[in-house]
Short mmCIF file of C-alpha atoms and ligand atoms in Angstrom, two decimals:
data_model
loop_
_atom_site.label_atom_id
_atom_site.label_comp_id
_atom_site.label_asym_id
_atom_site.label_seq_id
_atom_site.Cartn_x
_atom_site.Cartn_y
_atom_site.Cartn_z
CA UNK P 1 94.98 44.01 96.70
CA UNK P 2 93.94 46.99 94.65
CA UNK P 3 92.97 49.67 96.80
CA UNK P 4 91.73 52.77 95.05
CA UNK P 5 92.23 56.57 95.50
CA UNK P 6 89.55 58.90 95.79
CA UNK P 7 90.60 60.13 92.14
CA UNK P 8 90.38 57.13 90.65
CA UNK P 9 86.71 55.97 92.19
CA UNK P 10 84.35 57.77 89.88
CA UNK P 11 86.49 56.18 86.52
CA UNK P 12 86.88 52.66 88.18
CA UNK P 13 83.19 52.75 89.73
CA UNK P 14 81.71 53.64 86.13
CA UNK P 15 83.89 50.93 84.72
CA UNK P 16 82.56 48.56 86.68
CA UNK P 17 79.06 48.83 86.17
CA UNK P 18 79.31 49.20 82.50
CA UNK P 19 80.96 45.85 81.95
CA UNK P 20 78.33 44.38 84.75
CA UNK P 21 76.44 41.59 82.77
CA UNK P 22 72.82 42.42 84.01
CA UNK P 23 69.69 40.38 84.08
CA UNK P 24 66.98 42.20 83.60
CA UNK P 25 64.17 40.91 85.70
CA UNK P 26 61.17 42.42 84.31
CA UNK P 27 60.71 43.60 80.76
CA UNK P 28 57.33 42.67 77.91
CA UNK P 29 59.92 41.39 75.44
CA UNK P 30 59.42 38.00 73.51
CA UNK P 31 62.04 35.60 72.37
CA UNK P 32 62.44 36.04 68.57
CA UNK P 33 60.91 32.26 67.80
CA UNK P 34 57.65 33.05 69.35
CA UNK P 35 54.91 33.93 67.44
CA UNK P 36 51.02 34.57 67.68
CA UNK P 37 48.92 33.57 64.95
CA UNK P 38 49.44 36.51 63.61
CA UNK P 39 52.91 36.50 63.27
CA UNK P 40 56.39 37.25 65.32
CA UNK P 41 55.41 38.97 69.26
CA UNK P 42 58.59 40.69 69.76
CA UNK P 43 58.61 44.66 68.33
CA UNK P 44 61.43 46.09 67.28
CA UNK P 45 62.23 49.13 65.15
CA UNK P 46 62.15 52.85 64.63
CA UNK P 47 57.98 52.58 64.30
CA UNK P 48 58.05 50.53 67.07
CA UNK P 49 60.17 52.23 69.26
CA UNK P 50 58.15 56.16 68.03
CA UNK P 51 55.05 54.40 69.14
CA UNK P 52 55.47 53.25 72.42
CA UNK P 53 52.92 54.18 74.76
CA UNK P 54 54.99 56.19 76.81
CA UNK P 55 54.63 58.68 73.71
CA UNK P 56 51.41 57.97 72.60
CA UNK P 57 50.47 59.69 75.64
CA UNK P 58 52.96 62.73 74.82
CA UNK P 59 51.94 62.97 71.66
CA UNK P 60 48.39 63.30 72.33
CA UNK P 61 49.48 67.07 74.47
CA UNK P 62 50.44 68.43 71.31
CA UNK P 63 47.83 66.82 68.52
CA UNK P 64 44.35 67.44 67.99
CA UNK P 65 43.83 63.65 66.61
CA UNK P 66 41.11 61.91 67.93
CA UNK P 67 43.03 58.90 69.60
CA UNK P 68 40.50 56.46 67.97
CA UNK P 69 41.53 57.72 64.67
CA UNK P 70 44.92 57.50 65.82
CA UNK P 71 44.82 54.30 66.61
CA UNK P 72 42.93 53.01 63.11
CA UNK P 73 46.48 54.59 61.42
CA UNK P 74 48.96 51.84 60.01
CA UNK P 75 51.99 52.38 62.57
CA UNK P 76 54.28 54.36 59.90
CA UNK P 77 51.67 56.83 59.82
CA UNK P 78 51.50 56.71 63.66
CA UNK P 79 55.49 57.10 64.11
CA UNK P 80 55.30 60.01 61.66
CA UNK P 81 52.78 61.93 64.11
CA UNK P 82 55.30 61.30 66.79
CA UNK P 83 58.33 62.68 65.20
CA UNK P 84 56.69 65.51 63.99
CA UNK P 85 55.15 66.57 66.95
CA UNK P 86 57.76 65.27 70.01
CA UNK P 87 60.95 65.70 67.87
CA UNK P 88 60.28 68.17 65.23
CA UNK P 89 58.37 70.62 66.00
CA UNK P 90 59.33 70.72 70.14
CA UNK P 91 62.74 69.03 71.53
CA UNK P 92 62.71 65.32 72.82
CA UNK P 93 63.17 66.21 76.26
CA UNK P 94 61.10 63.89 77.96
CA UNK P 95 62.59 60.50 78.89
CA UNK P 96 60.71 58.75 76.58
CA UNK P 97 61.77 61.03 73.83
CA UNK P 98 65.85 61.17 74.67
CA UNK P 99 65.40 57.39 75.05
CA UNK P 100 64.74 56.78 71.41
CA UNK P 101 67.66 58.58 70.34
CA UNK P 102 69.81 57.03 72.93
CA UNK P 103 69.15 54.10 71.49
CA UNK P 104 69.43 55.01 67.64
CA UNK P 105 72.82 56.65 68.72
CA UNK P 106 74.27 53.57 69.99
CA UNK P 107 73.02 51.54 66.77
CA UNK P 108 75.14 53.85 64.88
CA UNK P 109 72.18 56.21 63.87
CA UNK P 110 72.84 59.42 62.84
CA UNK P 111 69.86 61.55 63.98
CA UNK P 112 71.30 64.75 62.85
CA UNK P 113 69.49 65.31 59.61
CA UNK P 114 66.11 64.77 61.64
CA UNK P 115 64.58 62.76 58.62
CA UNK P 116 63.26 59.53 59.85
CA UNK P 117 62.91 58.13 56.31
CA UNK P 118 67.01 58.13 56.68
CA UNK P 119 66.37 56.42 60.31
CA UNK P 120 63.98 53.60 59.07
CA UNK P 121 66.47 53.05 56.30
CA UNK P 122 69.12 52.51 58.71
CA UNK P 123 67.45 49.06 59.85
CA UNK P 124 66.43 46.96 56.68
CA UNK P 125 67.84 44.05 55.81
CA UNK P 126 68.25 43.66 59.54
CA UNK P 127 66.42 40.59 61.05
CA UNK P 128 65.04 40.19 64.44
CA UNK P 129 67.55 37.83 65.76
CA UNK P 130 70.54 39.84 64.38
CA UNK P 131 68.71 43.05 66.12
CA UNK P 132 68.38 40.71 69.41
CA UNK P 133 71.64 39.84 69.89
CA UNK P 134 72.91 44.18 68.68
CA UNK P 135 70.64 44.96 71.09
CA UNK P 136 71.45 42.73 73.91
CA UNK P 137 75.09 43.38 73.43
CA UNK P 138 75.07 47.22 73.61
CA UNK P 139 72.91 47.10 76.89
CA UNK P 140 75.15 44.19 78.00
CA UNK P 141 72.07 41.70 79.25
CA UNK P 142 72.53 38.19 79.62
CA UNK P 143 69.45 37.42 80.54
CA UNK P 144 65.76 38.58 80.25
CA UNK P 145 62.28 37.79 81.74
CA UNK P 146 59.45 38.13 79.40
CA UNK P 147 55.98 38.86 80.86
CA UNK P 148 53.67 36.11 79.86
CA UNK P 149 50.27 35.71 80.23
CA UNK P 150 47.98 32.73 80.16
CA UNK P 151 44.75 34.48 79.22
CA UNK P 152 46.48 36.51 76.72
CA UNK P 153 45.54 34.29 73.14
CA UNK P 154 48.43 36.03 70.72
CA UNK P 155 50.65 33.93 73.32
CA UNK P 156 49.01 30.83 74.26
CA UNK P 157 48.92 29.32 71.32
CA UNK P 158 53.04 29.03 71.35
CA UNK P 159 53.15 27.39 74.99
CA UNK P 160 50.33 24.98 74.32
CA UNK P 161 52.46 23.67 71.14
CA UNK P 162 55.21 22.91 73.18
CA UNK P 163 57.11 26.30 72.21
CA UNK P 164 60.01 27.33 74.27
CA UNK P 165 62.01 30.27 74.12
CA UNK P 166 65.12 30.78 72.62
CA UNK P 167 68.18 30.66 74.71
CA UNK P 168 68.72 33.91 77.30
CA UNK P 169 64.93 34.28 77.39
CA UNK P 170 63.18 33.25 80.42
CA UNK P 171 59.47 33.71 81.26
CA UNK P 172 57.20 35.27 84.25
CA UNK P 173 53.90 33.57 84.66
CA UNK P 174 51.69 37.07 84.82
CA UNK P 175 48.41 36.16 86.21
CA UNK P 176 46.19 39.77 86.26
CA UNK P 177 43.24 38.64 85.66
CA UNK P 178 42.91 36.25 88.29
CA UNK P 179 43.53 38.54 91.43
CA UNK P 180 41.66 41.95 89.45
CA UNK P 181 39.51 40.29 86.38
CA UNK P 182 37.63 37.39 88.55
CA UNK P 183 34.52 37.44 87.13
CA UNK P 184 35.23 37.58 83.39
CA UNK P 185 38.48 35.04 84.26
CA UNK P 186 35.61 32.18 85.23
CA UNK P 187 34.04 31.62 82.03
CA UNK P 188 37.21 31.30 80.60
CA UNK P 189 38.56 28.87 83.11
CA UNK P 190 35.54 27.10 82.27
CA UNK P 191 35.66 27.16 78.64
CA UNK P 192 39.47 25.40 79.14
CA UNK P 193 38.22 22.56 81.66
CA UNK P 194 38.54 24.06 84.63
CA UNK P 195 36.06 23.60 87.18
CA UNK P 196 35.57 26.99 88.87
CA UNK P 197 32.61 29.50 90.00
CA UNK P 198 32.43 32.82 90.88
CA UNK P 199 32.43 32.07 94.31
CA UNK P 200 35.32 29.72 94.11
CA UNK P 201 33.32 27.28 96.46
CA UNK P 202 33.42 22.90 95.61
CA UNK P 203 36.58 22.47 93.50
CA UNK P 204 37.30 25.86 92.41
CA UNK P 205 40.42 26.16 94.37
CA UNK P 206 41.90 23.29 93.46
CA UNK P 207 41.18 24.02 89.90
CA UNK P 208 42.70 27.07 89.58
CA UNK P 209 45.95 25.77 91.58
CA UNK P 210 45.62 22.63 88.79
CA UNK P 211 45.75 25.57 85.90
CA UNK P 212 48.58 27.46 87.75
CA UNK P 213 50.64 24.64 87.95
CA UNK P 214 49.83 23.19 84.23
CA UNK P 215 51.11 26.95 83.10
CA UNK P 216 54.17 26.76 85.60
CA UNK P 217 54.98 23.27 83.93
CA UNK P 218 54.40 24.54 80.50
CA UNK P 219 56.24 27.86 80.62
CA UNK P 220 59.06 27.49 83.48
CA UNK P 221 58.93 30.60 84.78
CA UNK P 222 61.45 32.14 87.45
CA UNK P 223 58.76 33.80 89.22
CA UNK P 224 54.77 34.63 88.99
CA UNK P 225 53.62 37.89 88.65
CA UNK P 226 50.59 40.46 89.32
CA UNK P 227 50.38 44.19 89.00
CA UNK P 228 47.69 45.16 91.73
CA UNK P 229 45.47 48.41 92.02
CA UNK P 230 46.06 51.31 94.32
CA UNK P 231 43.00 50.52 96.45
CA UNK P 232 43.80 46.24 96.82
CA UNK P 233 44.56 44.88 99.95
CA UNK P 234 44.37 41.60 101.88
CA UNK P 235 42.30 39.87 103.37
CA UNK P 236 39.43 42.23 102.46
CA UNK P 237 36.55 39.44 102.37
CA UNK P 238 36.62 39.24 98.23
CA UNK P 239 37.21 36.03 95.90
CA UNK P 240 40.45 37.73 94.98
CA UNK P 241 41.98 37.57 98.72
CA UNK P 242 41.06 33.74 98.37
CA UNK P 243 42.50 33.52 94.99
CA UNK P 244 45.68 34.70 96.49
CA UNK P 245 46.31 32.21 99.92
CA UNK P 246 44.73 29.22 98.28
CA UNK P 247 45.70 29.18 94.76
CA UNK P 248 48.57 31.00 94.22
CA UNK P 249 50.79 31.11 96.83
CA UNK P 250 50.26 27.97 97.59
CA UNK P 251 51.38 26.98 94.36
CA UNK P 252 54.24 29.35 94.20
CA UNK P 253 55.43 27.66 97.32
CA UNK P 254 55.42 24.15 95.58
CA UNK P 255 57.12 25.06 92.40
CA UNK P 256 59.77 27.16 94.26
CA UNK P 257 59.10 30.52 92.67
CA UNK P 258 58.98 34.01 94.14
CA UNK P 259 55.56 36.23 93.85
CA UNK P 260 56.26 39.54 92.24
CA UNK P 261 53.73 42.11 92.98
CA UNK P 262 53.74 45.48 91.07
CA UNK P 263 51.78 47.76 93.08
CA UNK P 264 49.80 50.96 92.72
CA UNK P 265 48.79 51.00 88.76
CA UNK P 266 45.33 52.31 87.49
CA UNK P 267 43.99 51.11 84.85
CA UNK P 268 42.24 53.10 81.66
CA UNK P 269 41.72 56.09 84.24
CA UNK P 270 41.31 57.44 80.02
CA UNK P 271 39.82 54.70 78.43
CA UNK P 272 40.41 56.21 74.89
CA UNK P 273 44.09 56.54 75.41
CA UNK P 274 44.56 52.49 75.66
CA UNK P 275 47.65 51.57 76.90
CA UNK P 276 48.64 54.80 77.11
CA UNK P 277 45.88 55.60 79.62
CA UNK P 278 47.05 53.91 82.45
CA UNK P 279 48.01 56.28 85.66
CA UNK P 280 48.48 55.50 89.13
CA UNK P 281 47.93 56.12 92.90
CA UNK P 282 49.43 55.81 96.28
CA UNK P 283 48.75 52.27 98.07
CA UNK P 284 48.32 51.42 101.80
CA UNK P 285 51.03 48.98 102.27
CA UNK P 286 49.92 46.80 105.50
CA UNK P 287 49.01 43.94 103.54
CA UNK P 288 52.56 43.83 102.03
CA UNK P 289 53.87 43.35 105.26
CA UNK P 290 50.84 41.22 106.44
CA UNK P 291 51.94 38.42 103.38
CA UNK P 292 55.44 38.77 103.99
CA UNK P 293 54.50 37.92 107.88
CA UNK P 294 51.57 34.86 107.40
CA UNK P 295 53.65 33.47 104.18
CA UNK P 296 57.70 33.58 105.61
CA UNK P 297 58.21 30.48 102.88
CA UNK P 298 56.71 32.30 100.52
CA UNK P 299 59.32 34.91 98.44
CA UNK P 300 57.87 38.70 97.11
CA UNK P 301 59.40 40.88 94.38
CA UNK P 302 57.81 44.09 95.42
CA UNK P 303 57.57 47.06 93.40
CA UNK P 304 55.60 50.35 94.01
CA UNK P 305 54.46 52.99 91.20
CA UNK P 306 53.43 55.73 93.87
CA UNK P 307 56.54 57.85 94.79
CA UNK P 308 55.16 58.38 97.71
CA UNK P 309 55.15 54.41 98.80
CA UNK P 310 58.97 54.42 98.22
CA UNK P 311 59.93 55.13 101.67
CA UNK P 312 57.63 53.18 103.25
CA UNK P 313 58.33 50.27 100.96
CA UNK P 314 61.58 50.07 101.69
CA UNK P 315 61.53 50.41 105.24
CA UNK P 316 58.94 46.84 105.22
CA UNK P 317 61.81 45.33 103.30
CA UNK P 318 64.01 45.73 106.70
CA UNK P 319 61.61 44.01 108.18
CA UNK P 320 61.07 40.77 105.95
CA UNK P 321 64.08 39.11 104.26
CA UNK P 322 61.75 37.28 102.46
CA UNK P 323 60.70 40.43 100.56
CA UNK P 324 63.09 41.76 97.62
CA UNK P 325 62.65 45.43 96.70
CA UNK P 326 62.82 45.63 92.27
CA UNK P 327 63.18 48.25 90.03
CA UNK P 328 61.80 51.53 89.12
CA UNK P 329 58.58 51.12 87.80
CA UNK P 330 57.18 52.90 85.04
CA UNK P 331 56.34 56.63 86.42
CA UNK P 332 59.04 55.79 88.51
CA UNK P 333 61.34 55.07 85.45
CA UNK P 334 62.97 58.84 85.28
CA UNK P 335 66.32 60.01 86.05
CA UNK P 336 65.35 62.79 88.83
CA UNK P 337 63.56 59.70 90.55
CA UNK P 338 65.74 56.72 90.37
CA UNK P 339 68.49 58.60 91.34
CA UNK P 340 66.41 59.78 94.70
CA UNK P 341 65.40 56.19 94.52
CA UNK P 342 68.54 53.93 94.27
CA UNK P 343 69.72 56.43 96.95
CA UNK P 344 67.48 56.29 99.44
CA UNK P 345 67.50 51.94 98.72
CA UNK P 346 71.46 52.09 99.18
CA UNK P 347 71.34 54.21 102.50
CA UNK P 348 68.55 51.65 104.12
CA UNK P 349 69.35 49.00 102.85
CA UNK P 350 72.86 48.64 101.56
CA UNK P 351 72.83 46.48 98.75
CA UNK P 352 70.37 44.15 99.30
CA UNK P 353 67.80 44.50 96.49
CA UNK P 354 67.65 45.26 92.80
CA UNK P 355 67.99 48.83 91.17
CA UNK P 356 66.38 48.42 88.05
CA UNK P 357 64.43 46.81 85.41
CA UNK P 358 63.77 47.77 82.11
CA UNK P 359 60.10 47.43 81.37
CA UNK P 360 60.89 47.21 77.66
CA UNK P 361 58.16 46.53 75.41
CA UNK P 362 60.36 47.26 72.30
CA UNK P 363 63.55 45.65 71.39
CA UNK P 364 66.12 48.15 71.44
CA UNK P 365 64.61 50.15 74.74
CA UNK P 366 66.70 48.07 76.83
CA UNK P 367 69.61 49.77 75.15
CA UNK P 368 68.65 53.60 76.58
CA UNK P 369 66.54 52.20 79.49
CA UNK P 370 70.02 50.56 80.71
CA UNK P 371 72.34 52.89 79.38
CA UNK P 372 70.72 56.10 81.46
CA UNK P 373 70.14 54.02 84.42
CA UNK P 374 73.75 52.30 84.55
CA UNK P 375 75.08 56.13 84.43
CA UNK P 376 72.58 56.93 87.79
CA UNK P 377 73.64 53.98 89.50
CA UNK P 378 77.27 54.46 88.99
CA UNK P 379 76.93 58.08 90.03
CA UNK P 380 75.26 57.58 93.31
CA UNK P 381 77.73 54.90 94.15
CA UNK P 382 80.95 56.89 93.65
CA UNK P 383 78.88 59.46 96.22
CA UNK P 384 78.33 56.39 98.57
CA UNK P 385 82.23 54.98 98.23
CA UNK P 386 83.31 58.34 98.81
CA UNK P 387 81.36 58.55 101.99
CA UNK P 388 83.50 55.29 103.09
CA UNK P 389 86.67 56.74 102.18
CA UNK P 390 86.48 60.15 104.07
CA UNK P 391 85.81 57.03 107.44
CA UNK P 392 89.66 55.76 105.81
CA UNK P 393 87.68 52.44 104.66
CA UNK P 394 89.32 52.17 101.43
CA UNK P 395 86.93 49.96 99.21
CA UNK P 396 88.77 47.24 96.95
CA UNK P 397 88.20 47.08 93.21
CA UNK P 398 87.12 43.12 94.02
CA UNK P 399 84.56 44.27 96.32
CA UNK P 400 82.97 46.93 94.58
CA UNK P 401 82.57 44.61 91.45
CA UNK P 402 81.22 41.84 94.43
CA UNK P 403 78.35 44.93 94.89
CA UNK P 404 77.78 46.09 91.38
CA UNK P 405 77.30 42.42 90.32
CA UNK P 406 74.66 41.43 93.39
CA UNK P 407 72.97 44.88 92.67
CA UNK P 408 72.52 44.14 88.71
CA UNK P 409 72.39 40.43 88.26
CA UNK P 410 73.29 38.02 91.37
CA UNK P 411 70.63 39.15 93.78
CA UNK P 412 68.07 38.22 91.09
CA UNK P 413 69.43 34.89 90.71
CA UNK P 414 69.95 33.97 94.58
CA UNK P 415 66.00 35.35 94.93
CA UNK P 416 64.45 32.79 92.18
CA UNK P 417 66.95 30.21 94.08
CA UNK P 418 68.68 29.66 90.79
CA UNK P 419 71.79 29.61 88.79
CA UNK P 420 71.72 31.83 85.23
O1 FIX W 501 51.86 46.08 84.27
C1 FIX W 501 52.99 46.21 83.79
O2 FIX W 501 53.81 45.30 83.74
C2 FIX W 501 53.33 47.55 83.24
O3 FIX W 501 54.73 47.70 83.30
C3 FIX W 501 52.88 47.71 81.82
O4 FIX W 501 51.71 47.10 81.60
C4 FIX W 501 52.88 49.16 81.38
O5 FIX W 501 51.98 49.37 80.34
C5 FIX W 501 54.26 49.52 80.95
O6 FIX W 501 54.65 49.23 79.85
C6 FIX W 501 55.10 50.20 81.87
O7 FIX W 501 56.27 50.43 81.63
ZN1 ZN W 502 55.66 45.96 82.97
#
């Protein structure tokens, strides 16, 4: 057997979790085939990637631009605003900003003449697929779940045709709207068939269970998914506490799929902004524990955008094994916090529940988005093998690969009871 020496830990450790085939569980990426009517869903690109909202939001620090204006730009004119302002005229140090040129680096982008004419140049003639499997390959994925959404109509048109995603794509049945959009959900229900009300009284229960499982037939996905408000709990009297023990977990429980929650997010707190204008808050977490108590055959992806309802998170996921801590969410997504985060998961928990996911909304983000968080992971588990060595436990090369791979990829699997 291969033990290791304390010298060689940090090289082998790093090794390791680069050549770690990940899954990434959570990201608002399309397969290449699917389209709206509109044309292809999945962005990729330098425009794309100088856009995302992550720097919309910077952007608008430094620029007087009205953000309606803004917005009414064609996206070249958009990504030019961006690179003047975040890369030009003040360093990229944000995460968002270091991301993009992560990612350029590792497509073989030289960003040293700063002129993003050269940049853009860099990627014609390249087609999405080609860019797909690049981009996969340099963030070493083999698999990805989309985020898909029923209600949302540049997608619904591909499922109800019978689409189905390419190979390595896999989908998430997102269902928002039905547990924090009630009221403007019913008259849409209705308008597809479904017989519902606002009080979900007569059949309404049983209708909406009939659409979830129509959409879990349709779209397969490995698990069904909400992000939730700070201030949402359960039961709390409303249609939406209903929604959730008679339609969807029920449902979830039947087609053998875990029920992701994403926890704490605040929607349009600047309206103007769009996407961009999303910001969070702290959540009590009782109810967490309360479903993972009432529902034990019912599975929960949990993740938390409040840095304060880490801790506590964490500790409820010692209490439920039917509760699997994900990722580090959005605000979360920054080196000086996952770091605190994967350590403070690996000391109470060992390594029973998933680092990371990438959130990527553009192609080639899962290339800096894994690349920045594969280097924090590896870091704080040299620190953590260390701490077994100076015991004289001398880890095995087999058994830290057995950890890196349930960490990145197998604990996902074993959660959605499935084989990749
Ligand atoms: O609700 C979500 O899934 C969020 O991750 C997104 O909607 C958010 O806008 C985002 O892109 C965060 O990374
Ligand atoms: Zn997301």
């Amino acid at each position: 057997m291969a033990q290791l020496t304390l010298s060689d830990l940090p090289r082998a450790v790093r090794e390791i979790v680069e050549r770690q085939p990940i899954t990434d569980m959570h990201t608002h990426l399309y397969s290449p085939n699917m389209r709206s009517p509109h044309g292809p869903l999945l962005l990729w690109g330098a425009d794309a990637l100088l856009t995302y909202h992550y720097l919309v939001a910077e952007v608008m620090r430094w620029s007087d631009v009205e953000p309606e204006e803004f917005f009414g730009w064609p996206v070249q004119r958009q990504a030019d605003l961006i690179w003047q302002k975040l890369f030009i005229e003040h360093s990229p140090l944000s995460e968002a900003g270091r991301g993009v040129l992560t990612s350029f680096k590792a497509l073989g982008m030289d960003v040293r003449s700063r002129d993003l004419g050269d940049l853009r140049t860099a990627l014609a003639g390249v087609s999405a697929e080609q860019q797909v499997a690049r981009s996969l390959q340099l963030a070493h994925l083999d698999h990805v779940v989309m985020t898909n959404d029923p209600f949302d109509d540049a997608e619904r048109p591909f499922w109800l045709s019978g689409g189905r995603p390419q190979a390595g794509f896999h989908a998430a049945l997102r269902i928002d709207p039905l547990l924090r959009g009630w009221s403007e959900a019913v008259p849409r229900l209705q308008g597809w068939g479904y017989r519902v009300d606002g009080a979900l009284s007569g059949a309404s229960a049983a209708e909406v269970q009939r659409f979830l499982h129509e959409w879990v037939e349709r779209m397969a996905p490995l698990y069904m998914a909400v992000s939730l408000p700070p201030d949402f709990t359960y039961p709390d009297g409303t249609v939406a506490s209903r929604v959730l023990a008679e339609c969807i977990l029920p449902v979830c429980r039947e087609a053998g799929i875990p029920f992701a929650m994403m926890i704490g997010s605040e929607r349009l707190v600047n309206p103007a902004l769009r996407t961009a204008g999303d910001a969070l808050g702290r959540a009590a977490l009782g109810y967490v524990a309360r479903l993972a108590r009432e529902y034990p055959h019912n599975r929960f992806f949990v993740t938390v955008l409040s840095r304060e309802n880490q801790h506590e998170l964490i500790v409820l996921a010692r209490k439920f094994r039917n509760l699997m801590v994900f990722g580090c969410w959005w605000f979360m997504n920054n080196p000086v916090i996952i770091e605190d985060m994967t350590r403070m998961r690996l000391e109470l928990l060992g390594t029973s529940f998933i680092p990371q996911h990438s959130d990527a909304r553009v192609l080639e983000q899962v290339i800096y988005k894994w690349a920045h968080s594969r280097a924090i992971i590896a870091r704080v588990l040299v620190d953590k093998y260390a701490d077994l060595m100076a015991t004289g436990w001398v880890p095995e090369r087999a058994e830290i690969e057995r950890d890196v791979a349930d960490l990145l990829h197998d604990n996902f699997w074993r959660c959605v009871g499935k084989q990749p």
